[in-house]
Amino acid sequence: MSDIRLPRRRFPLITAVLATASVAVAGCGSSDSSSDAVPGGGGDDAAASGLDAVYEDAPVADEDAILPESTMAEIKERGVLRVAAALDAPLLSQQDPSSPEDVEGFDIDLAKMLAIYILGEPNIEIVPPASETREALLQNGTVDVVFNTYTITEERAEQISFAGPYFTSGLAVAVAADNEDISSIEDLDGKNVIVGANTPAVTAVPEVAPGAEVTSFATDPQAVQALVQGRGDAYVQDYTLLLAAADANDDIKIAVQPFTEEPYGIGLPPEDPEFKDFVNTWLEEIEDDGSWAEIWEATLGTVVEGDAPTPPEIGSVPGS
């Protein structure tokens, strides 16, 4: 990854859309993890110090909310929240290569806030998932939650549970910076289109561009590298991921704004309604007290124009 550049490019907020190795992370780390080596990880002292204040004032669940023999009680007894999250998603969940215990971004900072709610401190253990392993990690108890730009779908909800949605984004299109051939979804027809495995793009691209050849890659960095190397004409992925990639890489640009709506949820183990209600209660608390918006502004908000969006209504989409 290339170093962060200041001032950062800021992109429009699309109002139509934006309404196993493990890494132990202890401590908030927002101020001391602001290395400029991390895209989205530094250079904004005001945002970092603001996040410190968010952690200091983070809500903690009442003792009577930690029900006996519940998932919450198990996590509290263990002393750490196990989280499936990326380590290579700038602005969402990015590990600092010079300080591997420092991981920050919108998704992982929300995970730390949930850990504070349960434990009183931001103790998390990260299990990096592949897109196609997230359901299995929840089903076999490897992790407690998934924070991983995880689109809520009815099909997935048959396998696991979702809290939220906590954020709405959408699929967009990135191309090489010198590509002038693609400026609309229709232009993808007949092109080699890169997608992430087991992401909504796998089915969305054939629907909007039936003549496109689709090539899947397991991770976002692999897909971005393939686009830069010319192994595909375009890369269809979540808008926020592409924003971060374009911010960190002058060789690519966003050619098509979001053309789908993707409601992101917090993946939870199946058939655990007590834990789902608990996480939704926490999510509602941080949305109401403004800390959700402050985390947005310190992370994704650094490359998006305007104020933080209004979070989607909890339970508002099928599968949530």
GROMACS .gro file of C-alpha atoms in nm:
model
  320
    1MET     CA    1   0.000   0.000   0.000
    2SER     CA    2   0.125   0.348  -0.076
    3ASP     CA    3   0.149   0.613   0.193
    4ILE     CA    4  -0.143   0.835   0.267
    5ARG     CA    5  -0.139   1.170   0.088
    6LEU     CA    6  -0.257   1.497   0.231
    7PRO     CA    7  -0.474   1.679   0.159
    8ARG     CA    8  -0.697   1.381   0.091
    9ARG     CA    9  -0.928   1.371  -0.203
   10ARG     CA   10  -1.287   1.396  -0.087
   11PHE     CA   11  -1.563   1.226  -0.279
   12PRO     CA   12  -1.934   1.299  -0.289
   13LEU     CA   13  -2.167   1.129  -0.046
   14ILE     CA   14  -2.418   0.947  -0.262
   15THR     CA   15  -2.740   1.023  -0.078
   16ALA     CA   16  -2.941   0.775  -0.282
   17VAL     CA   17  -2.726   0.495  -0.144
   18LEU     CA   18  -2.564   0.610   0.172
   19ALA     CA   19  -2.862   0.678   0.381
   20THR     CA   20  -0.678  -1.856   1.069
   21ALA     CA   21  -0.444  -1.628   1.220
   22SER     CA   22  -0.567  -1.389   1.475
   23VAL     CA   23  -0.455  -1.049   1.595
   24ALA     CA   24  -0.516  -0.945   1.953
   25VAL     CA   25  -0.591  -0.576   1.991
   26ALA     CA   26  -0.599  -0.419   2.334
   27GLY     CA   27  -0.650  -0.051   2.397
   28CYS     CA   28  -0.818   0.209   2.183
   29GLY     CA   29  -0.511   0.293   1.981
   30SER     CA   30  -0.670   0.572   1.786
   31SER     CA   31  -0.410   0.832   1.865
   32ASP     CA   32  -0.106   0.610   1.873
   33SER     CA   33  -0.211   0.418   1.564
   34SER     CA   34  -0.219   0.717   1.335
   35SER     CA   35   0.075   0.612   1.124
   36ASP     CA   36   0.089   0.775   0.784
   37ALA     CA   37   0.188   0.434   0.649
   38VAL     CA   38  -0.175   0.333   0.680
   39PRO     CA   39  -0.425   0.464   0.428
   40GLY     CA   40  -0.694   0.615   0.640
   41GLY     CA   41  -0.488   0.567   0.948
   42GLY     CA   42  -0.337   0.903   1.013
   43GLY     CA   43  -0.273   1.257   0.921
   44ASP     CA   44  -0.593   1.382   1.079
   45ASP     CA   45  -0.505   1.471   1.435
   46ALA     CA   46  -0.842   1.630   1.502
   47ALA     CA   47  -1.024   1.317   1.399
   48ALA     CA   48  -0.793   1.095   1.605
   49SER     CA   49  -0.826   1.300   1.921
   50GLY     CA   50  -1.202   1.310   1.867
   51LEU     CA   51  -1.208   0.931   1.854
   52ASP     CA   52  -1.021   0.912   2.184
   53ALA     CA   53  -1.300   1.111   2.340
   54VAL     CA   54  -1.557   0.877   2.186
   55TYR     CA   55  -1.390   0.578   2.350
   56GLU     CA   56  -1.366   0.750   2.686
   57ASP     CA   57  -1.740   0.821   2.682
   58ALA     CA   58  -1.848   0.493   2.519
   59PRO     CA   59  -2.156   0.331   2.673
   60VAL     CA   60  -2.115   0.020   2.888
   61ALA     CA   61  -2.402  -0.225   2.931
   62ASP     CA   62  -2.568  -0.255   3.269
   63GLU     CA   63  -2.484  -0.571   3.459
   64ASP     CA   64  -2.841  -0.697   3.428
   65ALA     CA   65  -2.813  -0.682   3.047
   66ILE     CA   66  -2.543  -0.954   3.060
   67LEU     CA   67  -2.784  -1.245   3.098
   68PRO     CA   68  -2.656  -1.558   3.276
   69GLU     CA   69  -2.525  -1.830   3.039
   70SER     CA   70  -2.571  -1.597   2.741
   71THR     CA   71  -2.323  -1.521   2.463
   72MET     CA   72  -2.264  -1.187   2.630
   73ALA     CA   73  -2.176  -1.360   2.958
   74GLU     CA   74  -1.942  -1.599   2.776
   75ILE     CA   75  -1.758  -1.308   2.611
   76LYS     CA   76  -1.731  -1.123   2.941
   77GLU     CA   77  -1.595  -1.432   3.114
   78ARG     CA   78  -1.341  -1.476   2.831
   79GLY     CA   79  -1.236  -1.111   2.849
   80VAL     CA   80  -1.212  -1.056   2.474
   81LEU     CA   81  -1.453  -1.013   2.183
   82ARG     CA   82  -1.359  -1.231   1.886
   83VAL     CA   83  -1.421  -1.043   1.563
   84ALA     CA   84  -1.405  -1.151   1.200
   85ALA     CA   85  -1.274  -0.843   1.022
   86ALA     CA   86  -1.040  -0.754   0.740
   87LEU     CA   87  -0.685  -0.638   0.801
   88ASP     CA   88  -0.648  -0.488   0.455
   89ALA     CA   89  -0.948  -0.259   0.407
   90PRO     CA   90  -0.836   0.105   0.434
   91LEU     CA   91  -1.076   0.329   0.626
   92LEU     CA   92  -1.278   0.024   0.730
   93SER     CA   93  -1.040  -0.222   0.896
   94GLN     CA   94  -0.673  -0.164   0.819
   95GLN     CA   95  -0.371  -0.305   0.998
   96ASP     CA   96  -0.067  -0.084   1.037
   97PRO     CA   97   0.221  -0.292   0.889
   98SER     CA   98   0.472  -0.117   1.114
   99SER     CA   99   0.263  -0.186   1.425
  100PRO     CA  100   0.055  -0.502   1.364
  101GLU     CA  101  -0.153  -0.463   1.680
  102ASP     CA  102  -0.290  -0.133   1.548
  103VAL     CA  103  -0.599  -0.189   1.337
  104GLU     CA  104  -0.840   0.094   1.268
  105GLY     CA  105  -1.126   0.202   1.046
  106PHE     CA  106  -1.503   0.238   1.058
  107ASP     CA  107  -1.582  -0.133   1.098
  108ILE     CA  108  -1.310  -0.219   1.348
  109ASP     CA  109  -1.366   0.092   1.557
  110LEU     CA  110  -1.732  -0.005   1.588
  111ALA     CA  111  -1.617  -0.352   1.697
  112LYS     CA  112  -1.402  -0.193   1.968
  113MET     CA  113  -1.706   0.008   2.082
  114LEU     CA  114  -1.906  -0.317   2.111
  115ALA     CA  115  -1.621  -0.469   2.314
  116ILE     CA  116  -1.634  -0.171   2.549
  117TYR     CA  117  -2.010  -0.219   2.582
  118ILE     CA  118  -1.962  -0.580   2.695
  119LEU     CA  119  -1.624  -0.573   2.870
  120GLY     CA  120  -1.573  -0.213   2.970
  121GLU     CA  121  -1.259  -0.203   2.758
  122PRO     CA  122  -1.186  -0.238   2.382
  123ASN     CA  123  -1.035  -0.587   2.392
  124ILE     CA  124  -1.086  -0.761   2.060
  125GLU     CA  125  -0.922  -1.052   1.883
  126ILE     CA  126  -0.938  -1.029   1.504
  127VAL     CA  127  -0.979  -1.330   1.278
  128PRO     CA  128  -0.929  -1.220   0.915
  129PRO     CA  129  -1.202  -1.387   0.710
  130ALA     CA  130  -1.235  -1.452   0.341
  131SER     CA  131  -1.571  -1.346   0.203
  132GLU     CA  132  -1.674  -1.708   0.160
  133THR     CA  133  -1.581  -1.815   0.518
  134ARG     CA  134  -1.780  -1.565   0.723
  135GLU     CA  135  -2.088  -1.781   0.775
  136ALA     CA  136  -1.874  -2.081   0.877
  137LEU     CA  137  -1.676  -1.875   1.131
  138LEU     CA  138  -2.002  -1.779   1.303
  139GLN     CA  139  -2.158  -2.124   1.276
  140ASN     CA  140  -1.862  -2.308   1.429
  141GLY     CA  141  -1.808  -2.053   1.705
  142THR     CA  142  -1.468  -1.929   1.589
  143VAL     CA  143  -1.586  -1.569   1.621
  144ASP     CA  144  -1.860  -1.387   1.809
  145VAL     CA  145  -1.933  -1.121   1.546
  146VAL     CA  146  -1.846  -1.024   1.189
  147PHE     CA  147  -1.773  -0.662   1.098
  148ASN     CA  148  -1.679  -0.690   0.731
  149THR     CA  149  -1.898  -0.478   0.496
  150TYR     CA  150  -2.137  -0.771   0.528
  151THR     CA  151  -2.447  -0.718   0.316
  152ILE     CA  152  -2.765  -0.840   0.481
  153THR     CA  153  -2.946  -1.081   0.252
  154GLU     CA  154  -3.232  -1.321   0.317
  155GLU     CA  155  -3.018  -1.608   0.186
  156ARG     CA  156  -2.739  -1.536   0.435
  157ALA     CA  157  -2.993  -1.481   0.713
  158GLU     CA  158  -3.097  -1.845   0.672
  159GLN     CA  159  -2.746  -1.944   0.784
  160ILE     CA  160  -2.658  -1.680   1.046
  161SER     CA  161  -2.819  -1.378   1.214
  162PHE     CA  162  -2.769  -1.008   1.151
  163ALA     CA  163  -2.785  -0.708   1.382
  164GLY     CA  164  -2.844  -0.375   1.211
  165PRO     CA  165  -2.823  -0.262   0.940
  166TYR     CA  166  -2.566  -0.013   1.067
  167PHE     CA  167  -2.466   0.141   0.734
  168THR     CA  168  -2.584   0.151   0.374
  169SER     CA  169  -2.349   0.166   0.079
  170GLY     CA  170  -2.361   0.029  -0.275
  171LEU     CA  171  -2.166  -0.128  -0.557
  172ALA     CA  172  -1.964   0.110  -0.775
  173VAL     CA  173  -1.711   0.069  -1.055
  174ALA     CA  174  -1.340   0.149  -1.052
  175VAL     CA  175  -1.118   0.151  -1.361
  176ALA     CA  176  -0.761   0.238  -1.447
  177ALA     CA  177  -0.698   0.611  -1.423
  178ASP     CA  178  -0.643   0.644  -1.798
  179ASN     CA  179  -0.952   0.442  -1.895
  180GLU     CA  180  -1.200   0.656  -2.088
  181ASP     CA  181  -1.407   0.367  -2.225
  182ILE     CA  182  -1.616   0.296  -1.915
  183SER     CA  183  -1.843   0.562  -1.770
  184SER     CA  184  -2.167   0.372  -1.716
  185ILE     CA  185  -2.289   0.028  -1.615
  186GLU     CA  186  -2.380  -0.045  -1.975
  187ASP     CA  187  -2.016   0.004  -2.073
  188LEU     CA  188  -1.926  -0.311  -1.874
  189ASP     CA  189  -2.090  -0.530  -2.139
  190GLY     CA  190  -1.822  -0.722  -2.324
  191LYS     CA  191  -1.553  -0.626  -2.073
  192ASN     CA  192  -1.353  -0.834  -1.825
  193VAL     CA  193  -1.493  -0.730  -1.489
  194ILE     CA  194  -1.317  -0.805  -1.159
  195VAL     CA  195  -1.528  -0.886  -0.854
  196GLY     CA  196  -1.467  -1.014  -0.502
  197ALA     CA  197  -1.558  -1.377  -0.439
  198ASN     CA  198  -1.890  -1.425  -0.257
  199THR     CA  199  -1.974  -1.055  -0.280
  200PRO     CA  200  -2.296  -0.902  -0.419
  201ALA     CA  201  -2.102  -0.807  -0.733
  202VAL     CA  202  -2.088  -1.173  -0.837
  203THR     CA  203  -2.459  -1.169  -0.917
  204ALA     CA  204  -2.507  -0.796  -0.979
  205VAL     CA  205  -2.264  -0.768  -1.271
  206PRO     CA  206  -2.430  -1.035  -1.490
  207GLU     CA  207  -2.766  -0.870  -1.421
  208VAL     CA  208  -2.660  -0.525  -1.540
  209ALA     CA  209  -2.406  -0.636  -1.804
  210PRO     CA  210  -2.496  -0.984  -1.934
  211GLY     CA  211  -2.209  -0.980  -2.182
  212ALA     CA  212  -1.939  -0.914  -1.923
  213GLU     CA  213  -1.677  -1.173  -1.836
  214VAL     CA  214  -1.653  -1.193  -1.456
  215THR     CA  215  -1.326  -1.276  -1.281
  216SER     CA  216  -1.328  -1.332  -0.903
  217PHE     CA  217  -1.050  -1.261  -0.653
  218ALA     CA  218  -1.049  -1.366  -0.289
  219THR     CA  219  -0.948  -1.032  -0.138
  220ASP     CA  220  -0.985  -0.664  -0.214
  221PRO     CA  221  -0.608  -0.598  -0.240
  222GLN     CA  222  -0.577  -0.883  -0.491
  223ALA     CA  223  -0.860  -0.735  -0.697
  224VAL     CA  224  -0.712  -0.384  -0.690
  225GLN     CA  225  -0.373  -0.520  -0.791
  226ALA     CA  226  -0.531  -0.708  -1.081
  227LEU     CA  227  -0.701  -0.390  -1.200
  228VAL     CA  228  -0.378  -0.190  -1.179
  229GLN     CA  229  -0.196  -0.465  -1.370
  230GLY     CA  230  -0.457  -0.462  -1.647
  231ARG     CA  231  -0.587  -0.813  -1.578
  232GLY     CA  232  -0.938  -0.672  -1.591
  233ASP     CA  233  -1.108  -0.368  -1.742
  234ALA     CA  234  -1.304  -0.271  -1.434
  235TYR     CA  235  -1.350  -0.363  -1.067
  236VAL     CA  236  -1.699  -0.371  -0.918
  237GLN     CA  237  -1.699  -0.347  -0.540
  238ASP     CA  238  -1.847  -0.158  -0.246
  239TYR     CA  239  -1.828   0.219  -0.294
  240THR     CA  240  -1.648   0.281   0.036
  241LEU     CA  241  -1.382   0.021  -0.040
  242LEU     CA  242  -1.327   0.173  -0.383
  243LEU     CA  243  -1.310   0.524  -0.229
  244ALA     CA  244  -1.030   0.409  -0.003
  245ALA     CA  245  -0.852   0.229  -0.287
  246ALA     CA  246  -0.874   0.532  -0.516
  247ASP     CA  247  -0.759   0.760  -0.235
  248ALA     CA  248  -0.449   0.545  -0.185
  249ASN     CA  249  -0.371   0.470  -0.548
  250ASP     CA  250  -0.336   0.724  -0.829
  251ASP     CA  251  -0.351   0.446  -1.088
  252ILE     CA  252  -0.725   0.391  -1.046
  253LYS     CA  253  -1.038   0.605  -1.036
  254ILE     CA  254  -1.408   0.560  -0.972
  255ALA     CA  255  -1.587   0.562  -1.307
  256VAL     CA  256  -1.943   0.473  -1.205
  257GLN     CA  257  -2.115   0.580  -0.884
  258PRO     CA  258  -2.316   0.326  -0.677
  259PHE     CA  259  -2.584   0.143  -0.873
  260THR     CA  260  -2.711  -0.087  -0.595
  261GLU     CA  261  -2.800  -0.049  -0.229
  262GLU     CA  262  -2.611  -0.270   0.015
  263PRO     CA  263  -2.734  -0.266   0.377
  264TYR     CA  264  -2.445  -0.374   0.597
  265GLY     CA  265  -2.514  -0.578   0.909
  266ILE     CA  266  -2.317  -0.717   1.199
  267GLY     CA  267  -2.292  -1.092   1.147
  268LEU     CA  268  -2.395  -1.295   1.453
  269PRO     CA  269  -2.420  -1.665   1.536
  270PRO     CA  270  -2.744  -1.829   1.420
  271GLU     CA  271  -3.040  -1.876   1.651
  272ASP     CA  272  -2.921  -1.647   1.929
  273PRO     CA  273  -3.201  -1.389   1.965
  274GLU     CA  274  -3.075  -1.266   2.306
  275PHE     CA  275  -2.739  -1.168   2.158
  276LYS     CA  276  -2.904  -1.010   1.854
  277ASP     CA  277  -3.129  -0.794   2.076
  278PHE     CA  278  -2.828  -0.701   2.289
  279VAL     CA  279  -2.619  -0.590   1.989
  280ASN     CA  280  -2.910  -0.398   1.835
  281THR     CA  281  -2.963  -0.218   2.168
  282TRP     CA  282  -2.595  -0.119   2.172
  283LEU     CA  283  -2.613  -0.003   1.810
  284GLU     CA  284  -2.917   0.212   1.885
  285GLU     CA  285  -2.733   0.367   2.182
  286ILE     CA  286  -2.426   0.472   1.985
  287GLU     CA  287  -2.640   0.606   1.702
  288ASP     CA  288  -2.850   0.812   1.945
  289ASP     CA  289  -2.555   0.951   2.143
  290GLY     CA  290  -2.368   1.061   1.829
  291SER     CA  291  -2.065   0.833   1.866
  292TRP     CA  292  -2.158   0.640   1.548
  293ALA     CA  293  -2.134   0.968   1.354
  294GLU     CA  294  -1.804   1.062   1.520
  295ILE     CA  295  -1.650   0.730   1.421
  296TRP     CA  296  -1.774   0.782   1.066
  297GLU     CA  297  -1.620   1.130   1.052
  298ALA     CA  298  -1.282   1.002   1.179
  299THR     CA  299  -1.270   0.722   0.920
  300LEU     CA  300  -1.482   0.713   0.604
  301GLY     CA  301  -1.573   1.077   0.653
  302THR     CA  302  -1.213   1.178   0.580
  303VAL     CA  303  -1.268   1.102   0.210
  304VAL     CA  304  -1.638   1.182   0.177
  305GLU     CA  305  -1.782   1.529   0.137
  306GLY     CA  306  -2.040   1.657   0.382
  307ASP     CA  307  -2.165   1.544   0.721
  308ALA     CA  308  -2.207   1.188   0.841
  309PRO     CA  309  -2.513   1.018   0.690
  310THR     CA  310  -2.813   0.913   0.894
  311PRO     CA  311  -2.777   0.545   0.981
  312PRO     CA  312  -3.044   0.314   0.837
  313GLU     CA  313  -3.326   0.205   1.066
  314ILE     CA  314  -3.237  -0.107   1.261
  315GLY     CA  315  -3.437  -0.406   1.135
  316SER     CA  316  -3.549  -0.221   0.825
  317VAL     CA  317  -3.436  -0.471   0.559
  318PRO     CA  318  -3.529  -0.835   0.496
  319GLY     CA  319  -3.296  -1.062   0.688
  320SER     CA  320  -3.228  -0.813   0.968
   0.00000   0.00000   0.00000
